[in-house]
Amino acid sequence: MRLAVRAGWSAVGWRGDSGWFGRGVRVVAEALLERWGLRVTGPGMRGMTAVVLPVERADGTAAALKVLTPDEETAGEPLALRAWGGRGSVRLLEYDPPTGTLLLERLDERRPLSRLARRDARAAVGVIGGLLARLCTVPAPEGLRGLGEIAAGMLERVPEAAAGLASAADRRVLRDCAGALAEVAGEPGDRLLHWDLHFGNVLAGGREPWLAIDPKPLSGDPGFELLPSLVNEYRERDVRWRFDLLTEAVGADRARARAWTLGRVLQNCLWEVEEGCRRLPRREVAIAGLLLGR
């Protein structure tokens, strides 16, 4: 899976699709449309792990039916949304545990924060910072993946990954990121993290100007939340001020935020190497260099 910058949502005629996003979604969606008294009001949207259908409830309220592909990352979404209770995030209206399907409040999918980011990056990063400041104050509920276990797993994979890199410079970057992560991994934190809060995962709302969607929740340190907004709509010249703004917004210790962000860089790099790449992604190398003071 790729960090933060995923393939965008695309329109899908869910009755005609093939595979899981066709028959599987159709079976689940039709059962829940009937059970929850919903009416489909337009074409669905398909992302990497879900199909979302615009629907209307029996009382005329607009909502969104989200049918998920079950996996480790999406399993905690209802726990997170319940814990946040709509404070900075989309509201969970109904949940079907057997299928993992969510009924969510309807936001304006035509107005993602990414549109603002292209015009005014500083304002958009400020929105992300404000949301993170609220979301990360909530203690993580029981049952979520823990950052400590994830960090330990990454550190174990570094020697093999480093051996597969073609250049000594890339091996040094990988090991330096691992060294920074190792300094904080023993204190992983216990806050509720979104893990994938970037401009495309924030939509305009009615009751609040902007609300977070699509969490892949973790229990951990808020410093692990910053990288998505450094790499999304990426400009190297923006990295330092974005990092500073977000660190201040979440009230993080700068040194710890730096270490956790380097850990997040490490995570991205490990995915690339494990998919057969022999060079580290240049964007991640550049961010690591800036954070390491090179």
Tab-separated table of C-alpha atoms in Angstrom:
chain	number	residue	atom	x	y	z
A	1	MET	CA	0.000	0.000	0.000
A	2	ARG	CA	1.145	3.533	-0.754
A	3	LEU	CA	1.342	6.219	1.863
A	4	ALA	CA	-1.127	9.032	1.601
A	5	VAL	CA	-1.167	9.701	-2.133
A	6	ARG	CA	-3.437	6.955	-3.350
A	7	ALA	CA	-5.355	6.569	-6.578
A	8	GLY	CA	-8.328	8.897	-6.553
A	9	TRP	CA	-11.954	7.946	-6.417
A	10	SER	CA	-13.618	7.292	-9.759
A	11	ALA	CA	-17.260	6.999	-10.736
A	12	VAL	CA	-18.514	3.441	-10.963
A	13	GLY	CA	-21.797	1.922	-12.059
A	14	TRP	CA	-21.890	-0.644	-9.311
A	15	ARG	CA	-24.467	-2.868	-10.957
A	16	GLY	CA	-22.192	-3.461	-13.934
A	17	ASP	CA	-18.764	-3.933	-12.384
A	18	SER	CA	-17.014	-7.287	-12.225
A	19	GLY	CA	-15.110	-8.889	-9.360
A	20	TRP	CA	-15.424	-7.977	-5.689
A	21	PHE	CA	-16.369	-4.392	-6.537
A	22	GLY	CA	-19.219	-5.730	-8.652
A	23	ARG	CA	-21.023	-8.766	-7.363
A	24	GLY	CA	-19.680	-8.544	-3.812
A	25	VAL	CA	-20.618	-4.890	-3.431
A	26	ARG	CA	-23.974	-5.456	-5.072
A	27	VAL	CA	-24.950	-8.256	-2.701
A	28	VAL	CA	-23.878	-6.366	0.411
A	29	ALA	CA	-25.269	-3.018	-0.724
A	30	GLU	CA	-28.678	-4.353	-1.747
A	31	ALA	CA	-29.137	-6.089	1.598
A	32	LEU	CA	-28.227	-2.978	3.584
A	33	LEU	CA	-30.183	-0.598	1.373
A	34	GLU	CA	-33.267	-2.583	2.310
A	35	ARG	CA	-32.399	-3.060	5.990
A	36	TRP	CA	-31.548	0.594	6.610
A	37	GLY	CA	-34.289	1.997	4.388
A	38	LEU	CA	-31.978	3.696	1.905
A	39	ARG	CA	-32.399	4.878	-1.666
A	40	VAL	CA	-29.456	5.269	-4.055
A	41	THR	CA	-29.425	8.820	-5.440
A	42	GLY	CA	-26.538	8.758	-7.923
A	43	PRO	CA	-23.520	6.878	-9.293
A	44	GLY	CA	-21.130	5.289	-6.856
A	45	MET	CA	-17.474	6.147	-6.317
A	46	ARG	CA	-14.754	3.519	-6.213
A	47	GLY	CA	-11.460	3.937	-4.386
A	48	MET	CA	-8.622	1.567	-3.521
A	49	THR	CA	-10.470	-0.264	-0.761
A	50	ALA	CA	-14.132	0.715	-0.942
A	51	VAL	CA	-17.176	1.619	-2.982
A	52	VAL	CA	-19.263	4.546	-1.731
A	53	LEU	CA	-22.851	5.033	-2.829
A	54	PRO	CA	-24.719	8.319	-2.357
A	55	VAL	CA	-27.993	7.474	-0.629
A	56	GLU	CA	-30.986	9.041	1.033
A	57	ARG	CA	-32.450	7.831	4.316
A	58	ALA	CA	-36.161	7.341	4.870
A	59	ASP	CA	-36.433	10.797	6.459
A	60	GLY	CA	-34.826	12.427	3.412
A	61	THR	CA	-31.381	12.914	4.986
A	62	ALA	CA	-28.478	12.531	2.572
A	63	ALA	CA	-25.892	9.922	3.559
A	64	ALA	CA	-23.146	7.735	2.063
A	65	LEU	CA	-23.047	3.930	2.099
A	66	LYS	CA	-19.434	2.719	2.228
A	67	VAL	CA	-18.785	-0.938	1.420
A	68	LEU	CA	-15.197	-1.824	2.350
A	69	THR	CA	-12.760	-4.466	1.259
A	70	PRO	CA	-11.915	-6.126	4.581
A	71	ASP	CA	-8.250	-5.711	5.556
A	72	GLU	CA	-6.083	-4.870	8.553
A	73	GLU	CA	-6.009	-1.149	7.827
A	74	THR	CA	-9.725	-0.556	7.317
A	75	ALA	CA	-10.881	-2.779	10.183
A	76	GLY	CA	-10.538	-0.026	12.796
A	77	GLU	CA	-12.469	2.664	10.926
A	78	PRO	CA	-15.748	2.320	12.868
A	79	LEU	CA	-13.870	2.325	16.189
A	80	ALA	CA	-12.124	5.566	15.262
A	81	LEU	CA	-15.228	7.284	13.947
A	82	ARG	CA	-17.173	6.398	17.084
A	83	ALA	CA	-14.376	7.676	19.300
A	84	TRP	CA	-14.209	10.986	17.424
A	85	GLY	CA	-18.000	11.293	17.380
A	86	GLY	CA	-17.976	13.679	14.433
A	87	ARG	CA	-15.577	16.130	16.095
A	88	GLY	CA	-13.306	16.872	13.160
A	89	SER	CA	-14.347	13.743	11.266
A	90	VAL	CA	-17.259	12.445	9.264
A	91	ARG	CA	-20.032	11.019	11.450
A	92	LEU	CA	-20.791	7.301	11.573
A	93	LEU	CA	-24.544	6.767	11.358
A	94	GLU	CA	-24.779	2.968	11.140
A	95	TYR	CA	-22.352	0.053	11.085
A	96	ASP	CA	-22.779	-3.559	9.980
A	97	PRO	CA	-20.058	-5.658	11.696
A	98	PRO	CA	-20.412	-8.829	9.560
A	99	THR	CA	-19.632	-6.977	6.330
A	100	GLY	CA	-17.756	-3.960	7.695
A	101	THR	CA	-20.141	-1.643	5.856
A	102	LEU	CA	-20.530	1.922	7.127
A	103	LEU	CA	-23.337	4.411	6.726
A	104	LEU	CA	-21.815	7.875	6.961
A	105	GLU	CA	-23.024	11.427	6.928
A	106	ARG	CA	-22.877	12.905	3.449
A	107	LEU	CA	-20.115	15.399	2.781
A	108	ASP	CA	-19.402	17.274	-0.433
A	109	GLU	CA	-17.192	14.971	-2.480
A	110	ARG	CA	-16.947	17.718	-5.133
A	111	ARG	CA	-14.980	19.902	-2.695
A	112	PRO	CA	-11.899	18.067	-1.372
A	113	LEU	CA	-9.257	20.091	0.457
A	114	SER	CA	-6.875	19.263	-2.407
A	115	ARG	CA	-8.543	21.979	-4.476
A	116	LEU	CA	-7.642	24.591	-1.885
A	117	ALA	CA	-4.135	23.122	-1.561
A	118	ARG	CA	-3.409	23.833	-5.229
A	119	ARG	CA	-4.358	27.491	-4.770
A	120	ASP	CA	-3.155	28.141	-1.220
A	121	ALA	CA	-0.972	25.407	0.268
A	122	ARG	CA	-0.442	27.277	3.538
A	123	ALA	CA	-4.174	27.583	4.176
A	124	ALA	CA	-4.741	23.909	3.335
A	125	VAL	CA	-1.913	22.729	5.615
A	126	GLY	CA	-3.424	24.922	8.320
A	127	VAL	CA	-6.728	23.066	7.916
A	128	ILE	CA	-4.925	19.723	8.280
A	129	GLY	CA	-3.130	20.999	11.362
A	130	GLY	CA	-6.380	22.111	12.937
A	131	LEU	CA	-8.004	18.750	12.288
A	132	LEU	CA	-5.017	16.805	13.618
A	133	ALA	CA	-4.969	18.971	16.739
A	134	ARG	CA	-8.498	17.800	17.479
A	135	LEU	CA	-8.304	14.192	16.309
A	136	CYS	CA	-5.035	13.402	18.109
A	137	THR	CA	-6.301	14.543	21.508
A	138	VAL	CA	-8.587	11.499	21.663
A	139	PRO	CA	-7.217	8.378	23.408
A	140	ALA	CA	-7.119	5.377	21.108
A	141	PRO	CA	-9.877	2.855	21.822
A	142	GLU	CA	-9.043	-0.767	22.505
A	143	GLY	CA	-8.639	-3.035	19.507
A	144	LEU	CA	-6.586	-0.851	17.169
A	145	ARG	CA	-3.200	-1.595	15.656
A	146	GLY	CA	-0.389	-0.199	17.771
A	147	LEU	CA	2.430	1.977	16.492
A	148	GLY	CA	4.956	0.177	18.698
A	149	GLU	CA	4.399	-3.118	16.914
A	150	ILE	CA	4.512	-1.436	13.504
A	151	ALA	CA	7.756	0.371	14.354
A	152	ALA	CA	9.392	-2.810	15.612
A	153	GLY	CA	8.407	-4.617	12.429
A	154	MET	CA	9.914	-1.883	10.282
A	155	LEU	CA	13.206	-1.956	12.153
A	156	GLU	CA	13.460	-5.720	11.702
A	157	ARG	CA	13.087	-5.336	7.926
A	158	VAL	CA	15.798	-2.699	7.473
A	159	PRO	CA	18.895	-4.946	7.086
A	160	GLU	CA	17.356	-6.990	4.270
A	161	ALA	CA	15.976	-3.894	2.558
A	162	ALA	CA	19.307	-2.078	2.782
A	163	ALA	CA	21.061	-5.047	1.215
A	164	GLY	CA	18.798	-4.727	-1.825
A	165	LEU	CA	19.655	-1.086	-2.530
A	166	ALA	CA	22.009	-0.209	-5.343
A	167	SER	CA	23.740	2.807	-3.809
A	168	ALA	CA	25.600	3.440	-0.579
A	169	ALA	CA	23.868	6.835	-0.294
A	170	ASP	CA	20.437	5.205	-0.283
A	171	ARG	CA	21.573	2.622	2.258
A	172	ARG	CA	22.756	5.447	4.484
A	173	VAL	CA	19.374	7.238	4.228
A	174	LEU	CA	17.520	4.046	5.105
A	175	ARG	CA	19.725	3.365	8.123
A	176	ASP	CA	19.593	6.976	9.323
A	177	CYS	CA	15.802	6.909	9.215
A	178	ALA	CA	15.843	3.621	11.091
A	179	GLY	CA	18.195	5.080	13.682
A	180	ALA	CA	15.871	8.024	14.274
A	181	LEU	CA	12.881	5.704	14.605
A	182	ALA	CA	14.738	3.445	17.037
A	183	GLU	CA	15.199	6.413	19.389
A	184	VAL	CA	11.428	6.817	19.899
A	185	ALA	CA	10.038	3.357	19.141
A	186	GLY	CA	10.034	2.379	22.811
A	187	GLU	CA	7.490	5.123	23.570
A	188	PRO	CA	4.955	4.724	20.763
A	189	GLY	CA	2.139	6.784	22.313
A	190	ASP	CA	-1.535	6.079	22.828
A	191	ARG	CA	-3.425	8.732	20.843
A	192	LEU	CA	-5.962	7.926	18.150
A	193	LEU	CA	-4.208	8.505	14.809
A	194	HIS	CA	-5.861	8.870	11.423
A	195	TRP	CA	-2.649	7.682	9.675
A	196	ASP	CA	-3.680	8.881	6.200
A	197	LEU	CA	-4.771	12.491	6.657
A	198	HIS	CA	-3.859	14.304	3.470
A	199	PHE	CA	-5.676	16.871	1.343
A	200	GLY	CA	-7.702	14.275	-0.562
A	201	ASN	CA	-9.040	12.785	2.683
A	202	VAL	CA	-10.644	16.019	3.853
A	203	LEU	CA	-13.999	17.098	2.423
A	204	ALA	CA	-16.150	20.156	2.858
A	205	GLY	CA	-19.024	19.602	5.262
A	206	GLY	CA	-22.234	21.301	6.233
A	207	ARG	CA	-21.951	21.406	10.020
A	208	GLU	CA	-18.190	22.153	9.861
A	209	PRO	CA	-16.172	23.681	7.019
A	210	TRP	CA	-13.851	20.658	6.680
A	211	LEU	CA	-14.044	17.090	7.979
A	212	ALA	CA	-11.667	14.118	7.797
A	213	ILE	CA	-12.664	10.907	6.039
A	214	ASP	CA	-11.163	7.459	5.409
A	215	PRO	CA	-9.048	6.889	8.532
A	216	LYS	CA	-6.706	3.910	8.694
A	217	PRO	CA	-6.473	4.231	12.469
A	218	LEU	CA	-3.598	3.462	14.775
A	219	SER	CA	-2.814	3.917	18.432
A	220	GLY	CA	0.321	6.009	18.670
A	221	ASP	CA	2.250	9.280	18.722
A	222	PRO	CA	0.855	12.316	16.812
A	223	GLY	CA	4.290	12.840	15.255
A	224	PHE	CA	3.537	9.871	13.016
A	225	GLU	CA	0.704	11.854	11.389
A	226	LEU	CA	2.709	14.589	9.656
A	227	LEU	CA	4.241	13.049	6.537
A	228	PRO	CA	1.061	12.742	4.412
A	229	SER	CA	0.743	16.538	4.351
A	230	LEU	CA	4.413	16.909	3.448
A	231	VAL	CA	4.212	14.603	0.419
A	232	ASN	CA	0.714	15.440	-0.866
A	233	GLU	CA	0.871	18.279	-3.428
A	234	TYR	CA	4.603	17.996	-2.797
A	235	ARG	CA	6.998	20.914	-3.195
A	236	GLU	CA	10.451	20.552	-1.690
A	237	ARG	CA	10.594	24.223	-0.727
A	238	ASP	CA	7.455	23.754	1.400
A	239	VAL	CA	8.683	20.852	3.521
A	240	ARG	CA	10.222	22.828	6.390
A	241	TRP	CA	7.370	25.265	6.942
A	242	ARG	CA	4.770	22.511	6.596
A	243	PHE	CA	6.611	20.407	9.167
A	244	ASP	CA	6.908	23.378	11.531
A	245	LEU	CA	3.231	24.320	11.173
A	246	LEU	CA	1.988	20.773	11.758
A	247	THR	CA	4.350	20.105	14.662
A	248	GLU	CA	3.111	23.222	16.414
A	249	ALA	CA	-0.528	22.417	15.619
A	250	VAL	CA	-0.423	19.001	17.312
A	251	GLY	CA	1.691	20.283	20.207
A	252	ALA	CA	4.450	17.765	19.520
A	253	ASP	CA	8.020	17.921	20.744
A	254	ARG	CA	9.989	18.864	17.646
A	255	ALA	CA	12.696	16.213	18.076
A	256	ARG	CA	10.127	13.448	18.556
A	257	ALA	CA	8.034	14.683	15.633
A	258	ARG	CA	11.158	14.652	13.478
A	259	ALA	CA	11.999	11.080	14.532
A	260	TRP	CA	8.480	9.794	13.910
A	261	THR	CA	8.325	11.548	10.539
A	262	LEU	CA	11.617	9.910	9.558
A	263	GLY	CA	10.016	6.643	10.651
A	264	ARG	CA	7.165	7.364	8.277
A	265	VAL	CA	9.688	8.058	5.504
A	266	LEU	CA	11.236	4.697	6.354
A	267	GLN	CA	7.851	3.013	6.006
A	268	ASN	CA	7.407	4.414	2.495
A	269	CYS	CA	10.916	3.413	1.508
A	270	LEU	CA	10.490	-0.137	2.779
A	271	TRP	CA	7.350	-0.587	0.702
A	272	GLU	CA	9.223	0.540	-2.414
A	273	VAL	CA	12.207	-1.726	-1.817
A	274	GLU	CA	10.000	-4.707	-0.991
A	275	GLU	CA	8.247	-4.234	-4.329
A	276	GLY	CA	11.561	-4.603	-6.130
A	277	CYS	CA	12.875	-1.040	-6.379
A	278	ARG	CA	16.658	-0.766	-5.985
A	279	ARG	CA	16.613	2.998	-5.503
A	280	LEU	CA	14.773	4.922	-2.798
A	281	PRO	CA	12.084	7.342	-3.988
A	282	ARG	CA	13.685	10.748	-4.585
A	283	ARG	CA	10.903	12.582	-2.763
A	284	GLU	CA	11.469	10.607	0.426
A	285	VAL	CA	15.234	11.004	0.135
A	286	ALA	CA	14.801	14.774	-0.159
A	287	ILE	CA	12.491	14.961	2.878
A	288	ALA	CA	14.832	12.790	4.935
A	289	GLY	CA	17.746	15.027	4.002
A	290	LEU	CA	15.906	18.158	5.073
A	291	LEU	CA	14.853	16.642	8.396
A	292	LEU	CA	18.330	15.279	9.021
A	293	GLY	CA	19.839	18.691	8.313
A	294	ARG	CA	21.720	17.795	5.157
